[in-house]
XYZ file of C-alpha atoms in Angstrom:
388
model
C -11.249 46.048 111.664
C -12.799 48.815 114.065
C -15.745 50.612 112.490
C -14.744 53.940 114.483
C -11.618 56.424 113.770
C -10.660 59.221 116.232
C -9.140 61.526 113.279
C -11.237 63.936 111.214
C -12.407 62.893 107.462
C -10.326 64.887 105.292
C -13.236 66.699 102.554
C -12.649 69.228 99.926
C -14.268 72.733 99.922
C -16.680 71.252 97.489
C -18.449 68.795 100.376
C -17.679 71.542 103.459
C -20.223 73.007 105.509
C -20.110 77.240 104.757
C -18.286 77.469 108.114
C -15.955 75.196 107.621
C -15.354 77.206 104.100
C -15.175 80.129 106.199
C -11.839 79.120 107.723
C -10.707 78.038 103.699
C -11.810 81.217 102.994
C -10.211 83.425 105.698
C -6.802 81.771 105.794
C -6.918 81.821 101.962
C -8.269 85.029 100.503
C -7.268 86.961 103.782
C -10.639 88.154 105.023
C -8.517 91.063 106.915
C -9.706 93.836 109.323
C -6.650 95.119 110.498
C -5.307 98.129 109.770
C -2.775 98.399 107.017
C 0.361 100.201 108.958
C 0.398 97.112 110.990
C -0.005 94.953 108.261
C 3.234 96.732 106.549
C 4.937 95.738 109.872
C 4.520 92.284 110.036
C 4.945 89.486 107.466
C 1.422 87.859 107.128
C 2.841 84.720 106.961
C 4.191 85.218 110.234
C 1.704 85.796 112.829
C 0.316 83.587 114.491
C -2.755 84.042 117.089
C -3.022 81.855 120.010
C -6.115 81.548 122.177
C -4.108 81.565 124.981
C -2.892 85.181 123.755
C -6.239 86.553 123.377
C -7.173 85.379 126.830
C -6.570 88.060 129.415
C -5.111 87.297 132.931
C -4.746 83.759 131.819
C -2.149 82.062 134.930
C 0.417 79.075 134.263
C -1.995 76.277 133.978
C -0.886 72.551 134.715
C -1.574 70.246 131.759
C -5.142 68.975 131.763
C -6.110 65.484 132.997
C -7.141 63.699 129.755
C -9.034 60.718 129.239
C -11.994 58.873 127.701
C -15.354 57.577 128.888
C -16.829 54.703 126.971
C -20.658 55.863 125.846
C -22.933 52.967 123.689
C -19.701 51.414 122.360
C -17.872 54.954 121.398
C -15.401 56.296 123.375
C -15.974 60.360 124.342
C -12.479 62.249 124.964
C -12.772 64.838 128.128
C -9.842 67.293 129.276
C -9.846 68.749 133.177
C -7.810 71.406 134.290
C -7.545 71.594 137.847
C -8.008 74.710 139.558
C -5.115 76.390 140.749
C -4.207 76.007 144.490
C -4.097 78.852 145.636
C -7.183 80.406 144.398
C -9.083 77.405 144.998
C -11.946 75.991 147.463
C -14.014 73.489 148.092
C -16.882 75.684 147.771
C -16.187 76.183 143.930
C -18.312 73.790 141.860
C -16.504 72.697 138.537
C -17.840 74.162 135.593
C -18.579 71.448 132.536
C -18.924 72.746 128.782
C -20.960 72.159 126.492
C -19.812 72.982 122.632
C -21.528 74.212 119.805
C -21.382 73.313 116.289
C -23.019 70.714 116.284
C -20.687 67.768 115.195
C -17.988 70.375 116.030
C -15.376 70.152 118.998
C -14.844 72.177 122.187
C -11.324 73.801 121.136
C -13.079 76.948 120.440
C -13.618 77.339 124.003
C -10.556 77.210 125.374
C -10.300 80.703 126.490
C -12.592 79.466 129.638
C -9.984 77.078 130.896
C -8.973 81.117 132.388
C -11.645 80.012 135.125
C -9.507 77.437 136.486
C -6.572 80.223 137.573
C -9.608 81.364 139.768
C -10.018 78.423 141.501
C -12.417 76.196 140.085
C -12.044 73.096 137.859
C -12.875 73.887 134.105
C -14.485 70.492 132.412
C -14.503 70.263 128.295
C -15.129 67.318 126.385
C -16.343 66.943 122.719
C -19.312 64.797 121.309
C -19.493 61.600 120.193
C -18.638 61.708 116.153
C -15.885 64.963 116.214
C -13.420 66.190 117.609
C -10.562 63.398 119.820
C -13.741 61.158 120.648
C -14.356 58.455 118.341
C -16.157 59.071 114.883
C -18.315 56.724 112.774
C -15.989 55.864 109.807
C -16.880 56.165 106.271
C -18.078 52.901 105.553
C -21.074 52.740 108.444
C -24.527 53.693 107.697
C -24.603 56.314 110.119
C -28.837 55.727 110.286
C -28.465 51.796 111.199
C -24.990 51.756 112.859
C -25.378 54.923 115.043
C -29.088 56.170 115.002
C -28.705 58.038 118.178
C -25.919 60.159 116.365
C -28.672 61.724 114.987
C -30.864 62.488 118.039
C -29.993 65.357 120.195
C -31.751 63.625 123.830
C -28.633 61.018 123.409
C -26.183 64.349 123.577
C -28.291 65.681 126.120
C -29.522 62.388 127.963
C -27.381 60.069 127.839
C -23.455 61.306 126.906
C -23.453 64.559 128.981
C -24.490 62.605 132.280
C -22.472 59.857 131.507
C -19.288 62.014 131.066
C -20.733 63.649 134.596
C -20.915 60.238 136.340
C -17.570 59.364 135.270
C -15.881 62.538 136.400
C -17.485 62.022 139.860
C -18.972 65.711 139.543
C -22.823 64.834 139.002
C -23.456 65.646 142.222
C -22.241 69.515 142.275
C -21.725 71.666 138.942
C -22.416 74.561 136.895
C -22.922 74.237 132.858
C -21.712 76.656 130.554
C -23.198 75.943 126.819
C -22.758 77.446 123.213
C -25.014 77.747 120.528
C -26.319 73.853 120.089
C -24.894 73.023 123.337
C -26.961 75.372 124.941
C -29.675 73.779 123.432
C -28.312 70.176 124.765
C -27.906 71.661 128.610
C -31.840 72.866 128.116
C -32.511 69.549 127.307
C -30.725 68.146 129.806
C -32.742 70.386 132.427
C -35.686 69.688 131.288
C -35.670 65.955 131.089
C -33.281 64.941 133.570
C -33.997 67.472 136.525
C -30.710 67.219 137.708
C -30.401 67.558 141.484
C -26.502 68.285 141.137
C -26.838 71.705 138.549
C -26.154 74.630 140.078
C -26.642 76.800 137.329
C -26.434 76.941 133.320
C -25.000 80.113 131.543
C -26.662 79.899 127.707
C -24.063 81.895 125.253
C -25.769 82.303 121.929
C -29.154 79.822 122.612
C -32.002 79.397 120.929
C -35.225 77.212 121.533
C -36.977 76.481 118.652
C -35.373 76.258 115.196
C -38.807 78.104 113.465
C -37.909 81.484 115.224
C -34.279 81.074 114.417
C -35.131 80.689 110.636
C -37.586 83.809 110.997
C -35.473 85.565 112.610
C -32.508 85.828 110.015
C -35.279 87.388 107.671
C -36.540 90.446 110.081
C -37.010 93.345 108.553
C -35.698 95.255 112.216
C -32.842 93.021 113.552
C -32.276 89.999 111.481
C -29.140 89.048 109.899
C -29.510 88.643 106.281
C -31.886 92.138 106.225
C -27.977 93.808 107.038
C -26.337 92.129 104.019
C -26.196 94.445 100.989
C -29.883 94.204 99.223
C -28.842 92.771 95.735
C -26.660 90.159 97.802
C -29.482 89.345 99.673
C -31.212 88.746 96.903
C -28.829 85.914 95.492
C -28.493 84.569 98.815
C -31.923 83.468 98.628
C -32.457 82.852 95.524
C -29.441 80.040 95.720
C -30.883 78.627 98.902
C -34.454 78.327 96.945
C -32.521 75.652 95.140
C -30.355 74.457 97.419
C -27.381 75.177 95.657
C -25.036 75.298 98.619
C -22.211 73.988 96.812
C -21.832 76.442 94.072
C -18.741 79.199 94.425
C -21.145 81.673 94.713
C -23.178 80.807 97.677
C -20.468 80.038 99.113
C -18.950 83.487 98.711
C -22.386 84.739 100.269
C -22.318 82.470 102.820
C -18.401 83.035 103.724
C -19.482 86.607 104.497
C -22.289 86.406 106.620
C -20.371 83.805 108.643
C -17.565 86.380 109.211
C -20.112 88.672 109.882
C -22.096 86.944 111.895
C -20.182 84.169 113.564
C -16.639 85.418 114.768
C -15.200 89.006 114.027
C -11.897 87.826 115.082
C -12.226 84.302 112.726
C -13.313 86.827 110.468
C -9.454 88.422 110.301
C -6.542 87.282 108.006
C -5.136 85.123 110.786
C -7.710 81.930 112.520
C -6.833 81.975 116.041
C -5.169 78.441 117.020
C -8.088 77.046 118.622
C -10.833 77.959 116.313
C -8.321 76.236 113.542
C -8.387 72.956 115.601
C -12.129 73.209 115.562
C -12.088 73.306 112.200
C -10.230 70.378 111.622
C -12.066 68.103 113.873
C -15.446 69.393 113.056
C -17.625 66.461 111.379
C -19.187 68.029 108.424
C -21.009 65.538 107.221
C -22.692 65.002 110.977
C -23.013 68.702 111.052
C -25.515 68.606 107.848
C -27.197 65.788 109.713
C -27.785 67.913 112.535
C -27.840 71.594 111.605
C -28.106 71.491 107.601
C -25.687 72.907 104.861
C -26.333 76.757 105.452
C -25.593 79.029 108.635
C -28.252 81.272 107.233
C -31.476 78.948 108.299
C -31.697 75.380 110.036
C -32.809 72.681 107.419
C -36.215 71.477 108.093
C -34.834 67.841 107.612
C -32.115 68.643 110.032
C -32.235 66.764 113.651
C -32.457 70.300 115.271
C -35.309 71.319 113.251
C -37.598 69.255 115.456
C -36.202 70.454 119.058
C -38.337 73.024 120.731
C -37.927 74.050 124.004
C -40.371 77.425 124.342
C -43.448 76.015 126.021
C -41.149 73.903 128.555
C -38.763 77.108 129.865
C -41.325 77.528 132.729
C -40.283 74.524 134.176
C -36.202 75.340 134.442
C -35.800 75.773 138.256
C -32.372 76.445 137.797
C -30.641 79.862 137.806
C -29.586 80.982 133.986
C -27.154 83.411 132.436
C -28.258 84.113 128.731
C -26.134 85.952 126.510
C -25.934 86.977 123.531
C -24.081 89.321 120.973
C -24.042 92.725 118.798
C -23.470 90.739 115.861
C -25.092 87.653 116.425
C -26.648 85.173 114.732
C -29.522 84.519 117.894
C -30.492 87.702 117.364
C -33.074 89.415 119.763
C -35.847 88.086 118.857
C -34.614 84.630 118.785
C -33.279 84.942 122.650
C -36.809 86.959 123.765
C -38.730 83.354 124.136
C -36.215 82.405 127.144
C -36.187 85.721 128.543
C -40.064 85.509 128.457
C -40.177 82.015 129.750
C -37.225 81.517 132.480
C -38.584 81.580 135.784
C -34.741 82.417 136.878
C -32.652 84.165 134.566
C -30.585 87.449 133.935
C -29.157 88.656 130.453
C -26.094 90.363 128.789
C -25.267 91.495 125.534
C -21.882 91.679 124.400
C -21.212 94.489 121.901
C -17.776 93.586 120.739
C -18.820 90.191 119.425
C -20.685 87.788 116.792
C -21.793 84.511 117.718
C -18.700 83.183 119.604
C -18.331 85.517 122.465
C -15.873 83.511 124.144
C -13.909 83.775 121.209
C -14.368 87.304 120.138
C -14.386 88.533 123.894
C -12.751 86.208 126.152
C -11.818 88.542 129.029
C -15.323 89.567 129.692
C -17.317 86.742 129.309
C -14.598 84.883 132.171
C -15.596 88.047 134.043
C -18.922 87.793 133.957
C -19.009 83.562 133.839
C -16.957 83.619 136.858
C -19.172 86.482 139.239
C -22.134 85.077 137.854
C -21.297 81.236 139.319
C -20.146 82.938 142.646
C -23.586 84.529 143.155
C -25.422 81.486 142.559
C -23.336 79.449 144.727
C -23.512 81.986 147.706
C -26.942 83.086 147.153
C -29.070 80.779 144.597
C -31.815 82.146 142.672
C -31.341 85.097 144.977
C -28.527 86.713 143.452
C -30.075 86.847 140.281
C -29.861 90.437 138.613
C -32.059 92.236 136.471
C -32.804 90.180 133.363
C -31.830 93.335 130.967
C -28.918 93.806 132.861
């Protein structure tokens, strides 16, 4: 029988990461920020949030081409939609992206496949082990079977050029990258020099998982200085030891996701797309990768040992960093790249946590879409201020 399955591992809350409680916990409890006339309007149990709703200006797109491309024996799931007609050129490079999680799958993102109704071929696909590519099953040793599962040059090195190759767009394209991805397409910069990249937009990065872990604890701008003090003080007093599975840090934890991660996951109702992402997100990779807690990367954790500071000097490329009001890269953890890109410009949305394209979908198209049209026309050139 075939060591690999394409459909999530069903878990209990018990054996979730904290963001995966997160959706438990907001479809569940009702985590709500709406106001209550308009919840006496509406049956709860009747609304229901697409992303496609929450994506301004989004056209009547043809159904994606779908398909899979075969990567060291596991098969990696893409979806293209093509850019509409009459918007499009043959000037427009397609734009490929790169989801975050880790171990969790590009649905999220959706709200980008807006930049195909201006022309230009949109490009998601999701990693080996979630989401519709194939996943390890239960019974494989994930450290003998599938080593490079647990390596993040094989996301960056290997998969993403391989998906590239296959789509025939290696040769002209733009990234756009989330939280780990964004560390992924750095990687993939840095190692691979790609003659074909046009340009990278980061949304949410960070470089090296030391100044992310500092950073939650800053006394000025960190995240876990905002929670309440005496919740604080639980919050790390549970993480001192470890206990990550215990209702209570998971309460804490539930918070400063919704906080921190996605104001609008953070309402009664999870957006369809972020729900999908949920399901297909591989917790137990996730761990492997990131570590059980939002709050801090686990020093055991594959992602612990990535550090891209000292290398940003050598990104020729042309970047768009962002990052949010209520993120978890705060300032200080997105300073390094601002200090370091030879070629870069920055925005902050203030109407958003962590998932931008989420939380703010018309905006970041916006600003994805003018940003790719300057570098096209005018390289490095077109760059704005980098506090812009």
């Amino acid at each position: 029988p075939s060591v690999l399955t394409s459909a999530p591992v069903s878990t209990t809350t018990a054996t979730m990461s904290p963001l995966a409680r997160l959706g438990v916990l907001a479809a569940s409890v009702g985590l709500s920020f709406l106001s209550s006339s308009f919840a006496q309007e509406e049956d709860p149990s009747d609304w229901i949030w697409t992303c496609d709703d929450l994506t301004p200006d989004l056209c009547d797109l043809s159904s994606p081409e779908e398909g899979t491309v075969e990567v060291r024996g596991l098969n990696i799931y893409y979806r293209r939609y093509r850019a509409v007609k009459s918007a499009s050129s043959p000037d427009k490079a397609p734009i490929v992206v790169i989801h975050g999680g880790p171990a969790q799958s590009h649905d999220y993102l959706l709200s980008l496949k807006q930049q195909a109704c201006r022309g230009r071929d949109v490009i998601f696909y999701d990693q080996a082990g979630c989401g519709r590519s194939d996943w390890p099953s239960l019974e494989s040793d994930l450290d003998k079977d599938y080593p490079w599962l647990v390596d993040p040059s094989y996301y960056a090195n290997l998969e993403l050029p391989a998906v590239l190759d296959h789509l025939g767009v290696s040769d002209r394209y733009h990234i756009f990258a989330h939280s780990w991805g964004a560390v992924l397409a750095q990687l993939h910069a840095l190692d691979d020099k790609p003659p074909g990249l046009v340009s990278m937009t980061l949304s949410g990065p960070m470089t090296d998982a030391r100044i992310y872990n500092a950073a939650q604890l800053d006394e000025e701008d960190g995240t876990v200085t905002q929670l309440p003090p005496f919740v604080q003080k639980r919050l790390l007093a549970l993480e001192a030891t470890e206990a990550y599975h215990t209702d209570e840090y998971i309460a804490i934890d539930g918070l400063f996701s919704v906080m921190f991660t996605s104001l609008t996951v953070g309402t009664s109702v999870i957006p369809d797309c972020c729900q999908d992402t949920f399901e297909r997100t591989n917790w137990y990779l996730y761990d492997r990768l990131w570590g059980p807690s939002e709050v801090r990367i686990s020093t055991d954790a594959a992602l612990y040992g990535v550090r891209t500071t000292d290398r940003l000097k050598e990104i020729k490329y042309p970047v768009f960093v962002t990052s949010a009001k209520w993120d978890l890269m705060t300032p200080k953890v997105i300073k390094p790249l601002l200090d370091n890109l030879p070629h870069s410009e920055y925005h902050m949305f203030m109407k958003s946590a962590h998932a931008s394209a989420l939380d703010e979908p018309g905006p970041t198209n916006d600003l994805l879409s003018d940003f790719v049209g300057r570098m096209e026309s005018s390289g490095v050139d077109g760059l704005r201020s980098a506090s812009s």
